[in-house]
């Protein structure tokens, strides 16, 4: 007598249903992953802007406190971002030690051109220019992102 043994395994339909369900799950997770990645870049942008602005303010305070020489007509803000990393000599220190404000210039996380240096990835506004129409000048009063994108809160990154 022949006994039929039942074959064990999955049918083609079961495999197709499983693949469709996996595809649906993955396609619904992709937007969440994109938003999470954008949120991380936004947090990095906020941190970098805070760090640069804090260093610019510290430089200005050092000028106001007489630790950095200022000529008449100068605003007291740094002439460029590099000087915050390179440091300036302290005239009050007999050893002429330098005062440093940054370890390195962070790169704008939303900069599109990988060829740009970290300093060139930021827009710079001089003390003499307005907020509405920022322009570079003899000093760096503020920095902003050059990205034309908008954040998750729909504000352009340039206005952060």
PDB file of C-alpha atoms in Angstrom:
ATOM      1  CA  UNK A   1       0.000   0.000   0.000  1.00  0.00           C
ATOM      2  CA  UNK A   2       1.108   3.338  -0.933  1.00  0.00           C
ATOM      3  CA  UNK A   3       0.872   6.062   1.614  1.00  0.00           C
ATOM      4  CA  UNK A   4       1.036   9.546   0.389  1.00  0.00           C
ATOM      5  CA  UNK A   5       3.294  11.739   2.331  1.00  0.00           C
ATOM      6  CA  UNK A   6       2.236  15.310   2.484  1.00  0.00           C
ATOM      7  CA  UNK A   7       4.903  17.694   1.193  1.00  0.00           C
ATOM      8  CA  UNK A   8       5.920  20.312   3.674  1.00  0.00           C
ATOM      9  CA  UNK A   9       6.798  23.860   2.636  1.00  0.00           C
ATOM     10  CA  UNK A  10       5.260  27.094   1.422  1.00  0.00           C
ATOM     11  CA  UNK A  11       3.078  27.515  -1.602  1.00  0.00           C
ATOM     12  CA  UNK A  12       3.805  30.140  -4.194  1.00  0.00           C
ATOM     13  CA  UNK A  13       0.817  32.201  -3.043  1.00  0.00           C
ATOM     14  CA  UNK A  14       2.012  32.193   0.577  1.00  0.00           C
ATOM     15  CA  UNK A  15       5.425  33.427  -0.531  1.00  0.00           C
ATOM     16  CA  UNK A  16       3.898  36.181  -2.668  1.00  0.00           C
ATOM     17  CA  UNK A  17       1.644  37.360   0.174  1.00  0.00           C
ATOM     18  CA  UNK A  18       4.651  37.457   2.504  1.00  0.00           C
ATOM     19  CA  UNK A  19       6.700  39.456  -0.008  1.00  0.00           C
ATOM     20  CA  UNK A  20       3.863  41.962  -0.507  1.00  0.00           C
ATOM     21  CA  UNK A  21       3.513  42.447   3.247  1.00  0.00           C
ATOM     22  CA  UNK A  22       7.263  42.991   3.632  1.00  0.00           C
ATOM     23  CA  UNK A  23       7.232  45.506   0.772  1.00  0.00           C
ATOM     24  CA  UNK A  24       4.380  47.429   2.437  1.00  0.00           C
ATOM     25  CA  UNK A  25       6.160  47.521   5.762  1.00  0.00           C
ATOM     26  CA  UNK A  26       9.424  48.715   4.214  1.00  0.00           C
ATOM     27  CA  UNK A  27       7.732  51.357   2.054  1.00  0.00           C
ATOM     28  CA  UNK A  28       5.950  52.787   5.087  1.00  0.00           C
ATOM     29  CA  UNK A  29       9.199  52.874   7.094  1.00  0.00           C
ATOM     30  CA  UNK A  30      11.175  54.788   4.420  1.00  0.00           C
ATOM     31  CA  UNK A  31       9.541  58.207   5.035  1.00  0.00           C
ATOM     32  CA  UNK A  32      10.047  57.811   8.777  1.00  0.00           C
ATOM     33  CA  UNK A  33      13.728  57.099   8.176  1.00  0.00           C
ATOM     34  CA  UNK A  34      14.036  60.162   5.914  1.00  0.00           C
ATOM     35  CA  UNK A  35      12.421  62.423   8.505  1.00  0.00           C
ATOM     36  CA  UNK A  36      14.683  61.003  11.196  1.00  0.00           C
ATOM     37  CA  UNK A  37      17.787  61.653   9.074  1.00  0.00           C
ATOM     38  CA  UNK A  38      16.631  65.222   8.351  1.00  0.00           C
ATOM     39  CA  UNK A  39      15.922  65.827  12.040  1.00  0.00           C
ATOM     40  CA  UNK A  40      19.465  64.666  12.898  1.00  0.00           C
ATOM     41  CA  UNK A  41      20.957  67.063  10.331  1.00  0.00           C
ATOM     42  CA  UNK A  42      18.803  69.881  11.714  1.00  0.00           C
ATOM     43  CA  UNK A  43      20.071  69.201  15.234  1.00  0.00           C
ATOM     44  CA  UNK A  44      23.627  69.268  13.892  1.00  0.00           C
ATOM     45  CA  UNK A  45      22.915  72.587  12.138  1.00  0.00           C
ATOM     46  CA  UNK A  46      21.543  74.110  15.355  1.00  0.00           C
ATOM     47  CA  UNK A  47      24.560  72.901  17.320  1.00  0.00           C
ATOM     48  CA  UNK A  48      27.016  74.214  14.712  1.00  0.00           C
ATOM     49  CA  UNK A  49      25.307  77.609  14.483  1.00  0.00           C
ATOM     50  CA  UNK A  50      25.303  77.902  18.278  1.00  0.00           C
ATOM     51  CA  UNK A  51      28.997  76.966  18.428  1.00  0.00           C
ATOM     52  CA  UNK A  52      30.023  79.477  15.737  1.00  0.00           C
ATOM     53  CA  UNK A  53      27.892  82.285  17.143  1.00  0.00           C
ATOM     54  CA  UNK A  54      29.184  81.632  20.640  1.00  0.00           C
ATOM     55  CA  UNK A  55      32.785  81.835  19.363  1.00  0.00           C
ATOM     56  CA  UNK A  56      32.035  85.095  17.497  1.00  0.00           C
ATOM     57  CA  UNK A  57      30.509  86.561  20.673  1.00  0.00           C
ATOM     58  CA  UNK A  58      33.495  85.416  22.758  1.00  0.00           C
ATOM     59  CA  UNK A  59      35.850  87.125  20.291  1.00  0.00           C
ATOM     60  CA  UNK A  60      33.826  90.352  20.535  1.00  0.00           C
ATOM     61  CA  UNK A  61      33.882  90.152  24.335  1.00  0.00           C
ATOM     62  CA  UNK A  62      37.664  89.671  24.280  1.00  0.00           C
ATOM     63  CA  UNK A  63      37.961  92.824  22.136  1.00  0.00           C
ATOM     64  CA  UNK A  64      35.667  94.747  24.492  1.00  0.00           C
ATOM     65  CA  UNK A  65      37.725  93.541  27.488  1.00  0.00           C
ATOM     66  CA  UNK A  66      40.943  94.758  25.827  1.00  0.00           C
ATOM     67  CA  UNK A  67      42.412  91.283  25.277  1.00  0.00           C
ATOM     68  CA  UNK A  68      42.508  91.857  21.521  1.00  0.00           C
ATOM     69  CA  UNK A  69      43.720  95.105  19.995  1.00  0.00           C
ATOM     70  CA  UNK A  70      41.132  97.053  18.078  1.00  0.00           C
ATOM     71  CA  UNK A  71      41.777  99.964  15.771  1.00  0.00           C
ATOM     72  CA  UNK A  72      39.317 102.851  15.547  1.00  0.00           C
ATOM     73  CA  UNK A  73      36.612 102.149  13.015  1.00  0.00           C
ATOM     74  CA  UNK A  74      36.636  98.384  13.562  1.00  0.00           C
ATOM     75  CA  UNK A  75      33.507  96.736  14.898  1.00  0.00           C
ATOM     76  CA  UNK A  76      35.345  94.360  17.197  1.00  0.00           C
ATOM     77  CA  UNK A  77      34.024  91.266  15.456  1.00  0.00           C
ATOM     78  CA  UNK A  78      36.446  88.763  13.884  1.00  0.00           C
ATOM     79  CA  UNK A  79      37.619  89.526  10.342  1.00  0.00           C
ATOM     80  CA  UNK A  80      36.980  85.895   9.310  1.00  0.00           C
ATOM     81  CA  UNK A  81      36.126  82.511  10.821  1.00  0.00           C
ATOM     82  CA  UNK A  82      39.699  81.164  10.490  1.00  0.00           C
ATOM     83  CA  UNK A  83      40.974  83.553  13.155  1.00  0.00           C
ATOM     84  CA  UNK A  84      38.676  81.865  15.682  1.00  0.00           C
ATOM     85  CA  UNK A  85      40.631  78.640  15.155  1.00  0.00           C
ATOM     86  CA  UNK A  86      44.095  80.159  14.602  1.00  0.00           C
ATOM     87  CA  UNK A  87      43.786  82.303  17.701  1.00  0.00           C
ATOM     88  CA  UNK A  88      45.037  85.787  18.520  1.00  0.00           C
ATOM     89  CA  UNK A  89      47.830  86.916  20.786  1.00  0.00           C
ATOM     90  CA  UNK A  90      46.877  88.137  24.226  1.00  0.00           C
ATOM     91  CA  UNK A  91      48.748  91.444  24.825  1.00  0.00           C
ATOM     92  CA  UNK A  92      48.221  91.134  28.595  1.00  0.00           C
ATOM     93  CA  UNK A  93      50.019  87.786  28.780  1.00  0.00           C
ATOM     94  CA  UNK A  94      53.828  88.204  29.168  1.00  0.00           C
ATOM     95  CA  UNK A  95      54.351  84.956  27.228  1.00  0.00           C
ATOM     96  CA  UNK A  96      52.124  86.253  24.422  1.00  0.00           C
ATOM     97  CA  UNK A  97      49.998  83.136  24.575  1.00  0.00           C
ATOM     98  CA  UNK A  98      47.193  82.915  22.079  1.00  0.00           C
ATOM     99  CA  UNK A  99      43.489  82.991  22.827  1.00  0.00           C
ATOM    100  CA  UNK A 100      41.528  80.375  20.877  1.00  0.00           C
ATOM    101  CA  UNK A 101      37.771  80.430  20.328  1.00  0.00           C
ATOM    102  CA  UNK A 102      37.147  77.265  18.273  1.00  0.00           C
ATOM    103  CA  UNK A 103      38.947  73.956  17.779  1.00  0.00           C
ATOM    104  CA  UNK A 104      37.756  73.701  14.191  1.00  0.00           C
ATOM    105  CA  UNK A 105      35.203  75.292  11.937  1.00  0.00           C
ATOM    106  CA  UNK A 106      32.215  72.967  11.607  1.00  0.00           C
ATOM    107  CA  UNK A 107      30.874  72.316   8.126  1.00  0.00           C
ATOM    108  CA  UNK A 108      27.270  73.243   7.314  1.00  0.00           C
ATOM    109  CA  UNK A 109      25.468  69.872   7.310  1.00  0.00           C
ATOM    110  CA  UNK A 110      23.197  71.077   4.497  1.00  0.00           C
ATOM    111  CA  UNK A 111      26.015  72.324   2.234  1.00  0.00           C
ATOM    112  CA  UNK A 112      25.482  70.761  -1.167  1.00  0.00           C
ATOM    113  CA  UNK A 113      28.951  71.228  -2.620  1.00  0.00           C
ATOM    114  CA  UNK A 114      31.469  68.777  -1.102  1.00  0.00           C
ATOM    115  CA  UNK A 115      34.316  70.789  -2.665  1.00  0.00           C
ATOM    116  CA  UNK A 116      33.673  73.781  -0.380  1.00  0.00           C
ATOM    117  CA  UNK A 117      35.838  74.247   2.674  1.00  0.00           C
ATOM    118  CA  UNK A 118      34.145  74.282   6.061  1.00  0.00           C
ATOM    119  CA  UNK A 119      34.457  78.071   6.235  1.00  0.00           C
ATOM    120  CA  UNK A 120      33.085  78.571   2.711  1.00  0.00           C
ATOM    121  CA  UNK A 121      30.083  76.347   3.463  1.00  0.00           C
ATOM    122  CA  UNK A 122      28.596  79.116   5.650  1.00  0.00           C
ATOM    123  CA  UNK A 123      27.078  82.417   4.675  1.00  0.00           C
ATOM    124  CA  UNK A 124      28.633  85.296   6.597  1.00  0.00           C
ATOM    125  CA  UNK A 125      27.012  88.583   7.527  1.00  0.00           C
ATOM    126  CA  UNK A 126      29.047  91.616   8.446  1.00  0.00           C
ATOM    127  CA  UNK A 127      28.155  94.046  11.199  1.00  0.00           C
ATOM    128  CA  UNK A 128      27.347  96.708   8.579  1.00  0.00           C
ATOM    129  CA  UNK A 129      24.807  94.591   6.660  1.00  0.00           C
ATOM    130  CA  UNK A 130      21.144  94.059   7.469  1.00  0.00           C
ATOM    131  CA  UNK A 131      19.431  90.831   8.520  1.00  0.00           C
ATOM    132  CA  UNK A 132      17.087  90.969   5.511  1.00  0.00           C
ATOM    133  CA  UNK A 133      19.967  91.295   3.041  1.00  0.00           C
ATOM    134  CA  UNK A 134      23.041  89.716   4.640  1.00  0.00           C
ATOM    135  CA  UNK A 135      26.325  90.523   2.957  1.00  0.00           C
ATOM    136  CA  UNK A 136      29.958  89.807   3.698  1.00  0.00           C
ATOM    137  CA  UNK A 137      32.191  92.664   4.686  1.00  0.00           C
ATOM    138  CA  UNK A 138      35.209  93.534   6.821  1.00  0.00           C
ATOM    139  CA  UNK A 139      34.087  91.335   9.714  1.00  0.00           C
ATOM    140  CA  UNK A 140      31.887  88.365  10.618  1.00  0.00           C
ATOM    141  CA  UNK A 141      28.944  89.415  12.779  1.00  0.00           C
ATOM    142  CA  UNK A 142      26.802  86.345  12.127  1.00  0.00           C
ATOM    143  CA  UNK A 143      26.712  83.102  10.144  1.00  0.00           C
ATOM    144  CA  UNK A 144      23.844  81.332   8.409  1.00  0.00           C
ATOM    145  CA  UNK A 145      23.248  78.282   6.249  1.00  0.00           C
ATOM    146  CA  UNK A 146      23.486  78.755   2.489  1.00  0.00           C
ATOM    147  CA  UNK A 147      20.922  76.014   1.915  1.00  0.00           C
ATOM    148  CA  UNK A 148      17.698  76.922   0.109  1.00  0.00           C
ATOM    149  CA  UNK A 149      15.839  74.040   1.784  1.00  0.00           C
ATOM    150  CA  UNK A 150      13.213  74.392   4.476  1.00  0.00           C
ATOM    151  CA  UNK A 151      13.244  72.685   7.839  1.00  0.00           C
ATOM    152  CA  UNK A 152      10.634  70.390   9.288  1.00  0.00           C
ATOM    153  CA  UNK A 153       9.054  73.511  10.820  1.00  0.00           C
ATOM    154  CA  UNK A 154       8.849  75.037   7.286  1.00  0.00           C
ATOM    155  CA  UNK A 155      11.326  77.831   8.122  1.00  0.00           C
ATOM    156  CA  UNK A 156      14.184  78.200   5.619  1.00  0.00           C
ATOM    157  CA  UNK A 157      17.539  77.120   7.031  1.00  0.00           C
ATOM    158  CA  UNK A 158      18.937  80.517   6.044  1.00  0.00           C
ATOM    159  CA  UNK A 159      16.775  82.101   8.760  1.00  0.00           C
ATOM    160  CA  UNK A 160      17.900  79.833  11.609  1.00  0.00           C
TER     161      UNK A 160
END
